[in-house]
PDB file of C-alpha atoms in Angstrom:
ATOM      1  CA  UNK D   1     -15.396 -11.867  -9.690  1.00 93.00           C
ATOM      2  CA  UNK D   2     -15.219  -8.310  -8.395  1.00 94.00           C
ATOM      3  CA  UNK D   3     -16.185  -9.544  -4.938  1.00 96.00           C
ATOM      4  CA  UNK D   4     -13.107 -11.785  -4.879  1.00 97.00           C
ATOM      5  CA  UNK D   5     -10.890  -8.812  -5.686  1.00 97.00           C
ATOM      6  CA  UNK D   6     -12.538  -6.777  -2.931  1.00 98.00           C
ATOM      7  CA  UNK D   7     -12.009  -9.637  -0.464  1.00 98.00           C
ATOM      8  CA  UNK D   8      -8.334  -9.836  -1.445  1.00 97.00           C
ATOM      9  CA  UNK D   9      -8.049  -6.068  -0.997  1.00 97.00           C
ATOM     10  CA  UNK D  10      -9.566  -6.313   2.464  1.00 97.00           C
ATOM     11  CA  UNK D  11      -7.048  -9.016   3.379  1.00 97.00           C
ATOM     12  CA  UNK D  12      -4.088  -6.855   2.354  1.00 96.00           C
ATOM     13  CA  UNK D  13      -5.458  -3.746   4.066  1.00 96.00           C
ATOM     14  CA  UNK D  14      -5.935  -5.712   7.291  1.00 96.00           C
ATOM     15  CA  UNK D  15      -2.467  -7.258   6.991  1.00 94.00           C
ATOM     16  CA  UNK D  16      -0.924  -3.800   6.570  1.00 93.00           C
ATOM     17  CA  UNK D  17      -2.802  -2.494   9.581  1.00 93.00           C
ATOM     18  CA  UNK D  18      -1.680  -5.453  11.663  1.00 94.00           C
ATOM     19  CA  UNK D  19       1.901  -4.883  10.533  1.00 90.00           C
ATOM     20  CA  UNK D  20       1.700  -1.235  11.526  1.00 92.00           C
ATOM     21  CA  UNK D  21       0.514  -2.182  14.995  1.00 93.00           C
ATOM     22  CA  UNK D  22       2.903  -5.099  15.555  1.00 93.00           C
ATOM     23  CA  UNK D  23       6.225  -4.207  13.921  1.00 92.00           C
ATOM     24  CA  UNK D  24       8.941  -2.759  16.168  1.00 91.00           C
ATOM     25  CA  UNK D  25      10.191   0.340  14.330  1.00 91.00           C
ATOM     26  CA  UNK D  26       9.305   2.951  11.745  1.00 92.00           C
ATOM     27  CA  UNK D  27      11.179   1.207   8.934  1.00 93.00           C
ATOM     28  CA  UNK D  28       9.368  -2.115   9.323  1.00 92.00           C
ATOM     29  CA  UNK D  29       6.047  -0.333   9.670  1.00 92.00           C
ATOM     30  CA  UNK D  30       6.607   1.713   6.538  1.00 92.00           C
ATOM     31  CA  UNK D  31       7.523  -1.410   4.607  1.00 91.00           C
ATOM     32  CA  UNK D  32       4.385  -3.222   5.718  1.00 90.00           C
ATOM     33  CA  UNK D  33       2.098  -0.294   4.995  1.00 90.00           C
ATOM     34  CA  UNK D  34       3.584   0.570   1.619  1.00 91.00           C
ATOM     35  CA  UNK D  35       3.459  -2.972   0.275  1.00 91.00           C
ATOM     36  CA  UNK D  36       0.100  -3.949   1.720  1.00 93.00           C
ATOM     37  CA  UNK D  37      -1.673  -0.707   0.828  1.00 92.00           C
ATOM     38  CA  UNK D  38      -0.424  -0.788  -2.756  1.00 94.00           C
ATOM     39  CA  UNK D  39      -1.621  -4.367  -3.182  1.00 95.00           C
ATOM     40  CA  UNK D  40      -4.907  -3.646  -1.433  1.00 96.00           C
ATOM     41  CA  UNK D  41      -5.559  -0.637  -3.613  1.00 96.00           C
ATOM     42  CA  UNK D  42      -4.575  -2.645  -6.688  1.00 96.00           C
ATOM     43  CA  UNK D  43      -7.143  -5.323  -5.920  1.00 97.00           C
ATOM     44  CA  UNK D  44      -9.742  -2.645  -5.192  1.00 97.00           C
ATOM     45  CA  UNK D  45      -9.032  -1.005  -8.532  1.00 97.00           C
ATOM     46  CA  UNK D  46      -9.272  -4.355 -10.336  1.00 96.00           C
ATOM     47  CA  UNK D  47     -12.655  -4.982  -8.741  1.00 97.00           C
ATOM     48  CA  UNK D  48     -13.862  -1.517  -9.675  1.00 97.00           C
ATOM     49  CA  UNK D  49     -12.550  -1.922 -13.223  1.00 96.00           C
ATOM     50  CA  UNK D  50     -14.687  -5.041 -13.605  1.00 95.00           C
ATOM     51  CA  UNK D  51     -17.733  -3.108 -12.415  1.00 96.00           C
ATOM     52  CA  UNK D  52     -17.038   0.016 -14.486  1.00 94.00           C
ATOM     53  CA  UNK D  53     -19.248   0.737 -17.463  1.00 93.00           C
ATOM     54  CA  UNK D  54     -16.644   2.207 -19.812  1.00 94.00           C
ATOM     55  CA  UNK D  55     -13.017   1.696 -20.652  1.00 95.00           C
ATOM     56  CA  UNK D  56     -12.341   5.392 -19.925  1.00 96.00           C
ATOM     57  CA  UNK D  57     -13.309   5.040 -16.284  1.00 95.00           C
ATOM     58  CA  UNK D  58     -11.308   1.806 -16.052  1.00 95.00           C
ATOM     59  CA  UNK D  59      -8.272   3.601 -17.494  1.00 96.00           C
ATOM     60  CA  UNK D  60      -8.700   6.433 -14.984  1.00 96.00           C
ATOM     61  CA  UNK D  61      -8.815   3.933 -12.137  1.00 96.00           C
ATOM     62  CA  UNK D  62      -5.649   2.253 -13.379  1.00 96.00           C
ATOM     63  CA  UNK D  63      -3.869   5.592 -13.770  1.00 97.00           C
ATOM     64  CA  UNK D  64      -4.908   6.597 -10.254  1.00 96.00           C
ATOM     65  CA  UNK D  65      -3.501   3.353  -8.859  1.00 96.00           C
ATOM     66  CA  UNK D  66      -0.195   3.857 -10.686  1.00 96.00           C
ATOM     67  CA  UNK D  67       0.121   7.405  -9.357  1.00 96.00           C
ATOM     68  CA  UNK D  68      -0.622   6.247  -5.809  1.00 95.00           C
ATOM     69  CA  UNK D  69       2.025   3.515  -6.117  1.00 93.00           C
ATOM     70  CA  UNK D  70       4.629   6.019  -7.248  1.00 93.00           C
ATOM     71  CA  UNK D  71       3.777   8.585  -4.600  1.00 94.00           C
ATOM     72  CA  UNK D  72       3.546   5.970  -1.822  1.00 91.00           C
ATOM     73  CA  UNK D  73       7.001   4.624  -2.577  1.00 89.00           C
ATOM     74  CA  UNK D  74       8.435   8.135  -2.762  1.00 93.00           C
ATOM     75  CA  UNK D  75       6.888   9.209   0.540  1.00 94.00           C
ATOM     76  CA  UNK D  76       8.041   6.015   2.281  1.00 92.00           C
ATOM     77  CA  UNK D  77      11.574   6.666   1.056  1.00 94.00           C
ATOM     78  CA  UNK D  78      11.508  10.270   2.273  1.00 96.00           C
ATOM     79  CA  UNK D  79      10.137   9.322   5.701  1.00 94.00           C
ATOM     80  CA  UNK D  80      12.754   6.576   6.075  1.00 94.00           C
ATOM     81  CA  UNK D  81      15.519   8.935   5.077  1.00 95.00           C
ATOM     82  CA  UNK D  82      14.355  11.555   7.584  1.00 96.00           C
ATOM     83  CA  UNK D  83      14.151   8.926  10.328  1.00 94.00           C
ATOM     84  CA  UNK D  84      17.733   7.851   9.630  1.00 94.00           C
ATOM     85  CA  UNK D  85      18.917  11.466   9.674  1.00 95.00           C
ATOM     86  CA  UNK D  86      17.169  11.996  13.013  1.00 94.00           C
ATOM     87  CA  UNK D  87      19.162   9.140  14.503  1.00 91.00           C
ATOM     88  CA  UNK D  88      16.519   6.426  14.539  1.00 90.00           C
ATOM     89  CA  UNK D  89      18.336   3.168  13.959  1.00 88.00           C
ATOM     90  CA  UNK D  90      16.751   0.183  12.238  1.00 89.00           C
ATOM     91  CA  UNK D  91      15.611  -2.638  14.494  1.00 87.00           C
ATOM     92  CA  UNK D  92      18.000  -5.559  14.865  1.00 86.00           C
ATOM     93  CA  UNK D  93      17.033  -9.002  16.026  1.00 82.00           C
ATOM     94  CA  UNK D  94      18.462  -9.492  19.546  1.00 81.00           C
TER      95      UNK D  94
END
């Protein structure tokens, strides 16, 4: 079961990387990375929780994932805000 979670995590990490390389501007790239990395880390944590030997280590893993989700969203917001203030305009479909 843990292997399935790790495979799902790999899929989301690869999708986020592909989005970073393919999307046209900083805002789209941040969106792809934030969403995909949070999901990838979530699946990794679920796989590790299955393999953990105690509920304390599983709780620590879950807490770590929650803190990373909060900090990732905050950093993405700050980077987007700075990009807007620097005059970078969001991409529009031509």
